[in-house]
PDB file of C-alpha atoms and ligand atoms in Angstrom:
ATOM      1  CA  MET A   1      16.877 -12.282   7.908  1.00  0.00           C
ATOM      2  CA  LEU A   2      19.500  -9.514   7.850  1.00  0.00           C
ATOM      3  CA  GLU A   3      21.855 -11.559   5.660  1.00  0.00           C
ATOM      4  CA  THR A   4      19.047 -12.496   3.253  1.00  0.00           C
ATOM      5  CA  LEU A   5      17.996  -8.864   3.058  1.00  0.00           C
ATOM      6  CA  LYS A   6      21.526  -7.612   2.446  1.00  0.00           C
ATOM      7  CA  GLN A   7      21.923 -10.133  -0.373  1.00  0.00           C
ATOM      8  CA  THR A   8      18.754  -8.852  -2.067  1.00  0.00           C
ATOM      9  CA  VAL A   9      19.721  -5.221  -1.536  1.00  0.00           C
ATOM     10  CA  SER A  10      23.212  -5.668  -2.974  1.00  0.00           C
ATOM     11  CA  TRP A  11      21.734  -7.382  -6.034  1.00  0.00           C
ATOM     12  CA  LEU A  12      19.270  -4.517  -6.545  1.00  0.00           C
ATOM     13  CA  ARG A  13      21.611  -1.631  -5.644  1.00  0.00           C
ATOM     14  CA  PRO A  14      23.258  -1.244  -9.085  1.00  0.00           C
ATOM     15  CA  ARG A  15      19.838  -1.487 -10.760  1.00  0.00           C
ATOM     16  CA  ILE A  16      18.196   1.331  -8.773  1.00  0.00           C
ATOM     17  CA  PRO A  17      19.574   4.906  -8.816  1.00  0.00           C
ATOM     18  CA  GLU A  18      20.911   6.164  -5.475  1.00  0.00           C
ATOM     19  CA  THR A  19      18.643   9.219  -5.886  1.00  0.00           C
ATOM     20  CA  THR A  20      15.495   7.076  -5.572  1.00  0.00           C
ATOM     21  CA  LYS A  21      13.577   8.259  -2.526  1.00  0.00           C
ATOM     22  CA  ALA A  22      10.001   7.192  -3.350  1.00  0.00           C
ATOM     23  CA  GLY A  23       8.536   3.692  -3.373  1.00  0.00           C
ATOM     24  CA  VAL A  24       5.080   2.903  -4.723  1.00  0.00           C
ATOM     25  CA  ILE A  25       2.910  -0.163  -4.202  1.00  0.00           C
ATOM     26  CA  LEU A  26       0.699  -0.329  -7.263  1.00  0.00           C
ATOM     27  CA  GLY A  27      -2.185  -2.103  -5.576  1.00  0.00           C
ATOM     28  CA  THR A  28      -5.674  -2.217  -6.998  1.00  0.00           C
ATOM     29  CA  GLY A  29      -6.352   1.249  -8.305  1.00  0.00           C
ATOM     30  CA  LEU A  30      -2.852   2.267  -9.217  1.00  0.00           C
ATOM     31  CA  GLY A  31      -2.181  -0.066 -12.122  1.00  0.00           C
ATOM     32  CA  GLU A  32      -2.619   2.840 -14.558  1.00  0.00           C
ATOM     33  CA  LEU A  33       0.206   4.715 -12.948  1.00  0.00           C
ATOM     34  CA  VAL A  34       2.588   2.352 -14.753  1.00  0.00           C
ATOM     35  CA  HIS A  35       1.847   4.181 -18.009  1.00  0.00           C
ATOM     36  CA  SER A  36       3.001   7.478 -16.503  1.00  0.00           C
ATOM     37  CA  ILE A  37       6.370   6.068 -15.440  1.00  0.00           C
ATOM     38  CA  SER A  38       9.121   7.005 -17.895  1.00  0.00           C
ATOM     39  CA  ASP A  39      12.636   5.594 -18.434  1.00  0.00           C
ATOM     40  CA  LYS A  40      11.317   2.276 -17.177  1.00  0.00           C
ATOM     41  CA  THR A  41      13.273  -0.835 -16.325  1.00  0.00           C
ATOM     42  CA  GLU A  42      11.289  -3.876 -15.252  1.00  0.00           C
ATOM     43  CA  ILE A  43      12.652  -6.440 -12.842  1.00  0.00           C
ATOM     44  CA  PRO A  44      10.451  -9.555 -12.527  1.00  0.00           C
ATOM     45  CA  TYR A  45      10.181 -10.702  -8.908  1.00  0.00           C
ATOM     46  CA  GLU A  46      11.385 -14.200  -9.817  1.00  0.00           C
ATOM     47  CA  THR A  47      14.755 -12.767 -10.900  1.00  0.00           C
ATOM     48  CA  ILE A  48      15.346 -10.971  -7.575  1.00  0.00           C
ATOM     49  CA  PRO A  49      17.214 -13.104  -5.026  1.00  0.00           C
ATOM     50  CA  ASN A  50      15.014 -14.044  -2.040  1.00  0.00           C
ATOM     51  CA  PHE A  51      11.938 -12.166  -3.333  1.00  0.00           C
ATOM     52  CA  PRO A  52       8.575 -13.885  -2.904  1.00  0.00           C
ATOM     53  CA  VAL A  53       6.546 -14.418  -6.105  1.00  0.00           C
ATOM     54  CA  SER A  54       2.920 -13.280  -6.365  1.00  0.00           C
ATOM     55  CA  THR A  55       0.082 -15.573  -7.389  1.00  0.00           C
ATOM     56  CA  VAL A  56      -3.287 -13.808  -7.499  1.00  0.00           C
ATOM     57  CA  GLU A  57      -5.143 -13.030 -10.716  1.00  0.00           C
ATOM     58  CA  GLY A  58      -4.868  -9.368 -11.609  1.00  0.00           C
ATOM     59  CA  HIS A  59      -1.600  -8.945  -9.702  1.00  0.00           C
ATOM     60  CA  SER A  60       1.481  -9.589 -11.813  1.00  0.00           C
ATOM     61  CA  GLY A  61       4.815  -9.390 -10.087  1.00  0.00           C
ATOM     62  CA  LYS A  62       7.658  -7.050 -10.941  1.00  0.00           C
ATOM     63  CA  LEU A  63       9.584  -4.073  -9.725  1.00  0.00           C
ATOM     64  CA  ILE A  64       9.444  -1.077 -12.025  1.00  0.00           C
ATOM     65  CA  VAL A  65      12.319   1.358 -11.780  1.00  0.00           C
ATOM     66  CA  GLY A  66      11.868   4.720 -13.483  1.00  0.00           C
ATOM     67  CA  LYS A  67      10.744   8.305 -13.210  1.00  0.00           C
ATOM     68  CA  LEU A  68       7.384   9.667 -12.130  1.00  0.00           C
ATOM     69  CA  GLY A  69       6.613  13.364 -11.894  1.00  0.00           C
ATOM     70  CA  GLY A  70      10.293  14.000 -12.585  1.00  0.00           C
ATOM     71  CA  LYS A  71      11.403  11.934  -9.564  1.00  0.00           C
ATOM     72  CA  ASP A  72      13.202   8.607  -9.431  1.00  0.00           C
ATOM     73  CA  ILE A  73      10.863   5.952  -8.093  1.00  0.00           C
ATOM     74  CA  VAL A  74      10.701   2.225  -7.576  1.00  0.00           C
ATOM     75  CA  ALA A  75       7.265   0.675  -7.927  1.00  0.00           C
ATOM     76  CA  MET A  76       5.954  -2.736  -6.990  1.00  0.00           C
ATOM     77  CA  GLN A  77       3.533  -4.085  -9.559  1.00  0.00           C
ATOM     78  CA  GLY A  78       1.903  -6.833  -7.566  1.00  0.00           C
ATOM     79  CA  ARG A  79       2.066  -7.186  -3.819  1.00  0.00           C
ATOM     80  CA  PHE A  80       2.048 -10.143  -1.445  1.00  0.00           C
ATOM     81  CA  HIS A  81      -1.144 -10.720   0.498  1.00  0.00           C
ATOM     82  CA  PHE A  82      -1.336 -12.530   3.818  1.00  0.00           C
ATOM     83  CA  TYR A  83      -4.369 -14.500   2.552  1.00  0.00           C
ATOM     84  CA  GLU A  84      -2.229 -16.029  -0.210  1.00  0.00           C
ATOM     85  CA  GLY A  85      -0.342 -17.875   2.494  1.00  0.00           C
ATOM     86  CA  TYR A  86       2.739 -15.666   2.767  1.00  0.00           C
ATOM     87  CA  SER A  87       4.062 -15.046   6.249  1.00  0.00           C
ATOM     88  CA  MET A  88       4.059 -11.460   7.514  1.00  0.00           C
ATOM     89  CA  LYS A  89       7.836 -11.395   7.004  1.00  0.00           C
ATOM     90  CA  GLU A  90       7.310 -12.273   3.329  1.00  0.00           C
ATOM     91  CA  VAL A  91       4.429  -9.804   2.886  1.00  0.00           C
ATOM     92  CA  THR A  92       6.628  -6.983   4.167  1.00  0.00           C
ATOM     93  CA  PHE A  93      10.015  -8.113   2.798  1.00  0.00           C
ATOM     94  CA  PRO A  94       9.874  -5.661  -0.154  1.00  0.00           C
ATOM     95  CA  ILE A  95       9.354  -2.759   2.256  1.00  0.00           C
ATOM     96  CA  ARG A  96      12.493  -3.735   4.172  1.00  0.00           C
ATOM     97  CA  VAL A  97      14.317  -3.907   0.870  1.00  0.00           C
ATOM     98  CA  MET A  98      13.101  -0.397   0.059  1.00  0.00           C
ATOM     99  CA  GLN A  99      14.196   0.835   3.486  1.00  0.00           C
ATOM    100  CA  PHE A 100      17.704  -0.523   2.909  1.00  0.00           C
ATOM    101  CA  LEU A 101      17.778   1.007  -0.568  1.00  0.00           C
ATOM    102  CA  GLY A 102      17.255   4.406   1.069  1.00  0.00           C
ATOM    103  CA  ILE A 103      13.575   4.900   0.203  1.00  0.00           C
ATOM    104  CA  LYS A 104      12.063   7.627   2.423  1.00  0.00           C
ATOM    105  CA  TYR A 105       8.473   7.811   1.112  1.00  0.00           C
ATOM    106  CA  LEU A 106       6.011   5.001   0.534  1.00  0.00           C
ATOM    107  CA  PHE A 107       2.877   5.423  -1.592  1.00  0.00           C
ATOM    108  CA  VAL A 108       0.214   2.739  -1.360  1.00  0.00           C
ATOM    109  CA  SER A 109      -3.169   1.974  -2.849  1.00  0.00           C
ATOM    110  CA  ASN A 110      -5.765  -0.693  -2.281  1.00  0.00           C
ATOM    111  CA  ALA A 111      -9.363  -1.684  -2.930  1.00  0.00           C
ATOM    112  CA  ALA A 112     -11.671  -1.608   0.053  1.00  0.00           C
ATOM    113  CA  GLY A 113     -15.268  -2.054   1.118  1.00  0.00           C
ATOM    114  CA  GLY A 114     -16.829   1.114   2.522  1.00  0.00           C
ATOM    115  CA  MET A 115     -18.693   1.131   5.840  1.00  0.00           C
ATOM    116  CA  ASN A 116     -19.160   4.895   5.951  1.00  0.00           C
ATOM    117  CA  GLY A 117     -22.730   5.801   4.944  1.00  0.00           C
ATOM    118  CA  SER A 118     -21.581   8.818   2.933  1.00  0.00           C
ATOM    119  CA  PHE A 119     -19.317   6.748   0.654  1.00  0.00           C
ATOM    120  CA  ASP A 120     -20.208   5.674  -2.884  1.00  0.00           C
ATOM    121  CA  ILE A 121     -18.680   2.965  -5.046  1.00  0.00           C
ATOM    122  CA  GLY A 122     -15.765   4.475  -6.985  1.00  0.00           C
ATOM    123  CA  ASP A 123     -14.905   7.015  -4.262  1.00  0.00           C
ATOM    124  CA  ILE A 124     -11.271   7.524  -3.324  1.00  0.00           C
ATOM    125  CA  MET A 125     -10.555   7.532   0.407  1.00  0.00           C
ATOM    126  CA  LEU A 126      -7.416   9.121   1.778  1.00  0.00           C
ATOM    127  CA  ILE A 127      -6.341   6.853   4.634  1.00  0.00           C
ATOM    128  CA  GLU A 128      -5.855   8.910   7.797  1.00  0.00           C
ATOM    129  CA  ASP A 129      -5.302   6.033  10.173  1.00  0.00           C
ATOM    130  CA  HIS A 130      -5.779   2.295  10.430  1.00  0.00           C
ATOM    131  CA  ILE A 131      -6.929  -0.471  12.746  1.00  0.00           C
ATOM    132  CA  ASN A 132      -4.812  -3.594  12.539  1.00  0.00           C
ATOM    133  CA  LEU A 133      -6.923  -6.747  12.786  1.00  0.00           C
ATOM    134  CA  PHE A 134      -4.479  -9.113  11.108  1.00  0.00           C
ATOM    135  CA  PRO A 135      -3.945 -12.218  13.248  1.00  0.00           C
ATOM    136  CA  GLU A 136      -0.140 -11.892  13.117  1.00  0.00           C
ATOM    137  CA  HIS A 137       2.013  -8.783  13.564  1.00  0.00           C
ATOM    138  CA  PRO A 138       4.806  -8.139  11.061  1.00  0.00           C
ATOM    139  CA  LEU A 139       7.141  -6.950  13.834  1.00  0.00           C
ATOM    140  CA  ARG A 140       6.573  -9.931  16.131  1.00  0.00           C
ATOM    141  CA  GLY A 141       9.848 -11.571  17.082  1.00  0.00           C
ATOM    142  CA  LYS A 142      13.355 -10.376  17.786  1.00  0.00           C
ATOM    143  CA  ASN A 143      13.789  -6.707  16.921  1.00  0.00           C
ATOM    144  CA  LEU A 144      16.832  -5.798  14.866  1.00  0.00           C
ATOM    145  CA  PRO A 145      17.974  -2.265  15.749  1.00  0.00           C
ATOM    146  CA  GLU A 146      19.067  -1.831  12.091  1.00  0.00           C
ATOM    147  CA  PHE A 147      15.376  -2.105  11.188  1.00  0.00           C
ATOM    148  CA  GLY A 148      13.953   0.270  13.783  1.00  0.00           C
ATOM    149  CA  THR A 149      12.942   0.663  17.388  1.00  0.00           C
ATOM    150  CA  ARG A 150      11.334  -2.142  19.424  1.00  0.00           C
ATOM    151  CA  PHE A 151       8.114  -0.231  20.119  1.00  0.00           C
ATOM    152  CA  PRO A 152       7.440   2.042  17.154  1.00  0.00           C
ATOM    153  CA  ASP A 153       5.230   5.089  17.489  1.00  0.00           C
ATOM    154  CA  MET A 154       2.171   4.897  15.227  1.00  0.00           C
ATOM    155  CA  SER A 155       0.541   8.250  16.043  1.00  0.00           C
ATOM    156  CA  GLU A 156       1.265   9.588  12.549  1.00  0.00           C
ATOM    157  CA  ALA A 157       1.371   6.372  10.567  1.00  0.00           C
ATOM    158  CA  TYR A 158       0.044   8.252   7.527  1.00  0.00           C
ATOM    159  CA  ASP A 159       2.180  11.350   7.175  1.00  0.00           C
ATOM    160  CA  PRO A 160       0.214  14.574   7.869  1.00  0.00           C
ATOM    161  CA  GLU A 161       2.220  16.654   5.359  1.00  0.00           C
ATOM    162  CA  LEU A 162       1.770  14.156   2.543  1.00  0.00           C
ATOM    163  CA  ARG A 163      -1.944  13.984   3.368  1.00  0.00           C
ATOM    164  CA  GLU A 164      -2.200  17.758   3.274  1.00  0.00           C
ATOM    165  CA  SER A 165      -0.451  17.792  -0.071  1.00  0.00           C
ATOM    166  CA  ALA A 166      -2.908  15.169  -1.438  1.00  0.00           C
ATOM    167  CA  ILE A 167      -5.912  17.139  -0.188  1.00  0.00           C
ATOM    168  CA  ARG A 168      -4.587  20.340  -1.762  1.00  0.00           C
ATOM    169  CA  ILE A 169      -4.048  18.650  -5.122  1.00  0.00           C
ATOM    170  CA  ALA A 170      -7.493  17.006  -5.043  1.00  0.00           C
ATOM    171  CA  THR A 171      -9.184  20.322  -4.184  1.00  0.00           C
ATOM    172  CA  GLN A 172      -7.320  22.276  -6.871  1.00  0.00           C
ATOM    173  CA  ASN A 173      -8.330  19.711  -9.471  1.00  0.00           C
ATOM    174  CA  ASN A 174     -11.952  19.175  -8.396  1.00  0.00           C
ATOM    175  CA  ILE A 175     -11.342  15.562  -7.422  1.00  0.00           C
ATOM    176  CA  LYS A 176     -13.699  14.279  -4.736  1.00  0.00           C
ATOM    177  CA  LEU A 177     -11.633  12.848  -1.911  1.00  0.00           C
ATOM    178  CA  GLN A 178     -13.139  11.031   1.050  1.00  0.00           C
ATOM    179  CA  HIS A 179     -11.073  10.402   4.147  1.00  0.00           C
ATOM    180  CA  GLY A 180     -11.176   7.882   6.932  1.00  0.00           C
ATOM    181  CA  VAL A 181      -9.882   4.913   8.870  1.00  0.00           C
ATOM    182  CA  TYR A 182      -8.873   1.693   7.094  1.00  0.00           C
ATOM    183  CA  VAL A 183      -9.465  -1.606   8.855  1.00  0.00           C
ATOM    184  CA  GLY A 184      -6.978  -4.285   7.793  1.00  0.00           C
ATOM    185  CA  THR A 185      -8.171  -7.895   7.967  1.00  0.00           C
ATOM    186  CA  SER A 186      -6.660 -11.135   6.724  1.00  0.00           C
ATOM    187  CA  GLY A 187      -9.367 -12.136   4.219  1.00  0.00           C
ATOM    188  CA  PRO A 188      -9.850 -13.922   1.880  1.00  0.00           C
ATOM    189  CA  THR A 189     -13.568 -13.790   2.688  1.00  0.00           C
ATOM    190  CA  PHE A 190     -15.362 -10.507   2.217  1.00  0.00           C
ATOM    191  CA  GLU A 191     -17.276  -9.453   5.329  1.00  0.00           C
ATOM    192  CA  THR A 192     -20.588 -10.675   6.640  1.00  0.00           C
ATOM    193  CA  PRO A 193     -23.090  -7.844   7.286  1.00  0.00           C
ATOM    194  CA  ALA A 194     -22.422  -8.239  11.016  1.00  0.00           C
ATOM    195  CA  GLU A 195     -18.678  -7.853  10.453  1.00  0.00           C
ATOM    196  CA  TYR A 196     -19.103  -4.688   8.369  1.00  0.00           C
ATOM    197  CA  HIS A 197     -21.305  -3.337  11.157  1.00  0.00           C
ATOM    198  CA  PHE A 198     -18.719  -4.275  13.792  1.00  0.00           C
ATOM    199  CA  PHE A 199     -15.905  -2.575  11.835  1.00  0.00           C
ATOM    200  CA  LYS A 200     -17.986   0.565  11.577  1.00  0.00           C
ATOM    201  CA  ILE A 201     -18.755   0.580  15.301  1.00  0.00           C
ATOM    202  CA  ILE A 202     -15.071   0.279  16.211  1.00  0.00           C
ATOM    203  CA  GLY A 203     -14.262   3.326  14.089  1.00  0.00           C
ATOM    204  CA  GLY A 204     -13.585   2.009  10.595  1.00  0.00           C
ATOM    205  CA  ASP A 205     -14.661   3.708   7.373  1.00  0.00           C
ATOM    206  CA  ALA A 206     -13.323   1.094   4.953  1.00  0.00           C
ATOM    207  CA  VAL A 207     -12.060  -2.480   5.164  1.00  0.00           C
ATOM    208  CA  GLY A 208      -9.546  -4.385   3.081  1.00  0.00           C
ATOM    209  CA  MET A 209      -7.024  -7.204   3.068  1.00  0.00           C
ATOM    210  CA  SER A 210      -3.715  -5.410   2.584  1.00  0.00           C
ATOM    211  CA  THR A 211      -1.698  -2.250   3.308  1.00  0.00           C
ATOM    212  CA  VAL A 212      -1.581  -2.401   7.119  1.00  0.00           C
ATOM    213  CA  PRO A 213       1.411  -4.795   7.308  1.00  0.00           C
ATOM    214  CA  GLU A 214       3.400  -2.773   4.773  1.00  0.00           C
ATOM    215  CA  VAL A 215       2.548   0.516   6.491  1.00  0.00           C
ATOM    216  CA  ILE A 216       3.623  -0.843   9.879  1.00  0.00           C
ATOM    217  CA  VAL A 217       6.999  -1.929   8.513  1.00  0.00           C
ATOM    218  CA  ALA A 218       7.428   1.355   6.631  1.00  0.00           C
ATOM    219  CA  ASN A 219       6.826   3.244   9.887  1.00  0.00           C
ATOM    220  CA  HIS A 220       9.231   0.981  11.718  1.00  0.00           C
ATOM    221  CA  GLY A 221      11.765   1.858   9.005  1.00  0.00           C
ATOM    222  CA  ARG A 222      11.039   5.595   9.461  1.00  0.00           C
ATOM    223  CA  MET A 223       9.487   6.002   6.038  1.00  0.00           C
ATOM    224  CA  LYS A 224       6.707   8.521   5.429  1.00  0.00           C
ATOM    225  CA  VAL A 225       3.524   6.964   4.100  1.00  0.00           C
ATOM    226  CA  LEU A 226       0.652   8.136   1.919  1.00  0.00           C
ATOM    227  CA  ALA A 227      -2.132   5.659   1.172  1.00  0.00           C
ATOM    228  CA  PHE A 228      -5.495   5.579  -0.558  1.00  0.00           C
ATOM    229  CA  SER A 229      -8.395   3.150  -0.781  1.00  0.00           C
ATOM    230  CA  ILE A 230     -10.695   2.872  -3.722  1.00  0.00           C
ATOM    231  CA  ILE A 231     -14.160   2.061  -2.441  1.00  0.00           C
ATOM    232  CA  THR A 232     -15.218  -0.860  -4.604  1.00  0.00           C
ATOM    233  CA  ASP A 233     -18.255  -2.099  -2.664  1.00  0.00           C
ATOM    234  CA  LEU A 234     -20.369  -1.006   0.275  1.00  0.00           C
ATOM    235  CA  GLY A 235     -20.729  -2.660   3.634  1.00  0.00           C
ATOM    236  CA  VAL A 236     -23.453  -0.236   4.634  1.00  0.00           C
ATOM    237  CA  VAL A 237     -26.652  -1.621   6.145  1.00  0.00           C
ATOM    238  CA  GLY A 238     -29.344  -1.526   3.445  1.00  0.00           C
ATOM    239  CA  LYS A 239     -26.796  -1.217   0.629  1.00  0.00           C
ATOM    240  CA  ILE A 240     -24.967  -4.523   1.026  1.00  0.00           C
ATOM    241  CA  VAL A 241     -25.002  -6.705  -2.082  1.00  0.00           C
ATOM    242  CA  LYS A 242     -22.967  -9.767  -2.964  1.00  0.00           C
ATOM    243  CA  VAL A 243     -19.423  -8.815  -3.955  1.00  0.00           C
ATOM    244  CA  THR A 244     -17.059 -10.532  -6.373  1.00  0.00           C
ATOM    245  CA  HIS A 245     -13.379 -10.026  -7.181  1.00  0.00           C
ATOM    246  CA  GLU A 246     -14.363  -9.031 -10.749  1.00  0.00           C
ATOM    247  CA  GLU A 247     -16.704  -6.278  -9.519  1.00  0.00           C
ATOM    248  CA  VAL A 248     -13.997  -4.995  -7.208  1.00  0.00           C
ATOM    249  CA  GLN A 249     -11.561  -4.769 -10.160  1.00  0.00           C
ATOM    250  CA  GLU A 250     -14.208  -3.081 -12.336  1.00  0.00           C
ATOM    251  CA  ALA A 251     -15.110  -0.446  -9.713  1.00  0.00           C
ATOM    252  CA  ALA A 252     -11.430   0.240  -9.092  1.00  0.00           C
ATOM    253  CA  LYS A 253     -10.818   0.954 -12.784  1.00  0.00           C
ATOM    254  CA  ILE A 254     -13.184   3.943 -12.690  1.00  0.00           C
ATOM    255  CA  ALA A 255     -11.343   5.727  -9.904  1.00  0.00           C
ATOM    256  CA  GLN A 256      -7.857   4.780 -11.149  1.00  0.00           C
ATOM    257  CA  PRO A 257      -6.970   7.818 -13.287  1.00  0.00           C
ATOM    258  CA  LYS A 258      -7.903  10.271 -10.513  1.00  0.00           C
ATOM    259  CA  MET A 259      -5.941   8.439  -7.879  1.00  0.00           C
ATOM    260  CA  ALA A 260      -2.934   8.033 -10.177  1.00  0.00           C
ATOM    261  CA  PHE A 261      -3.051  11.772 -10.877  1.00  0.00           C
ATOM    262  CA  ILE A 262      -3.039  12.719  -7.181  1.00  0.00           C
ATOM    263  CA  MET A 263      -0.201  10.301  -6.470  1.00  0.00           C
ATOM    264  CA  GLN A 264       1.904  11.618  -9.340  1.00  0.00           C
ATOM    265  CA  GLU A 265       1.400  15.245  -8.304  1.00  0.00           C
ATOM    266  CA  VAL A 266       2.317  14.539  -4.680  1.00  0.00           C
ATOM    267  CA  ILE A 267       5.511  12.803  -5.844  1.00  0.00           C
ATOM    268  CA  LYS A 268       6.300  15.731  -8.153  1.00  0.00           C
ATOM    269  CA  GLN A 269       6.209  18.046  -5.146  1.00  0.00           C
ATOM    270  CA  LEU A 270       8.419  15.939  -2.873  1.00  0.00           C
TER     271      LEU A 270
HETATM  272  N1  HPA B 301     -13.797  -6.296   2.268  1.00  0.00           N
HETATM  273  C1  HPA B 301     -12.501  -6.633   2.333  1.00  0.00           C
HETATM  274  N2  HPA B 301     -11.667  -6.406   1.342  1.00  0.00           N
HETATM  275  C2  HPA B 301     -12.121  -5.779   0.261  1.00  0.00           C
HETATM  276  C3  HPA B 301     -13.454  -5.395   0.147  1.00  0.00           C
HETATM  277  C4  HPA B 301     -14.346  -5.683   1.203  1.00  0.00           C
HETATM  278  O1  HPA B 301     -15.540  -5.380   1.167  1.00  0.00           O
HETATM  279  N3  HPA B 301     -13.590  -4.800  -1.062  1.00  0.00           N
HETATM  280  C5  HPA B 301     -12.381  -4.823  -1.655  1.00  0.00           C
HETATM  281  N4  HPA B 301     -11.476  -5.411  -0.850  1.00  0.00           N
END
């Protein structure tokens, strides 16, 4: 694993400025952010040694190197989901690569179903914490000290200062920002009504099929994380309707510009 990683990192090193400190996962809801990145270079995943290649509709795969809010960034357009069949090591491989490239901040977005009764479709939720319900842990197995400590602390998995900065920017710009706990599950099924109810009872506000593995590895690698969910459907008793991938994409589009704006402003102030 270490050798594979080093090979990828040495291939990427000359293509990514040393001053790059921020990584972005352009999940559902952050696609628009691409248009705000200047001085762009695109690196298709299939050209990067040892990089997995993404498969799902609506998620194309490339690294975008450039500037956002005046800062050097590297963005992933397209991520690897556990439900696609990738192992947890593959899902989180790009985060390790970022760690070894010297990335200190990770910005993440996703689409999620809302269990919180005060949420509406199209709301943006600042993730304050998560509950990991994936059936496999990305850190299971031998721990390499170069990666991080054996038993990582997760008490501030979503960095309090970055969250404060996001809240301040949202308030100053009249952007409605919900906040809550993200439940990460494997998918690919959406939840049954009983499952939504269960996730609410255990303390969840939103549920989705990504983010948690990447955030765990980022924390292991001592990166600071900021993450948002776009609420694309509701798992609230009485408001549950059938949900499709297309509707999720459509709902996410509405909230996109606001979320992209907050993200860009937070990066500007790093
Ligand atoms: N459940 C899980 N993942 C999701 C959902 C949902 O309701 N909406 C968007 N991603």
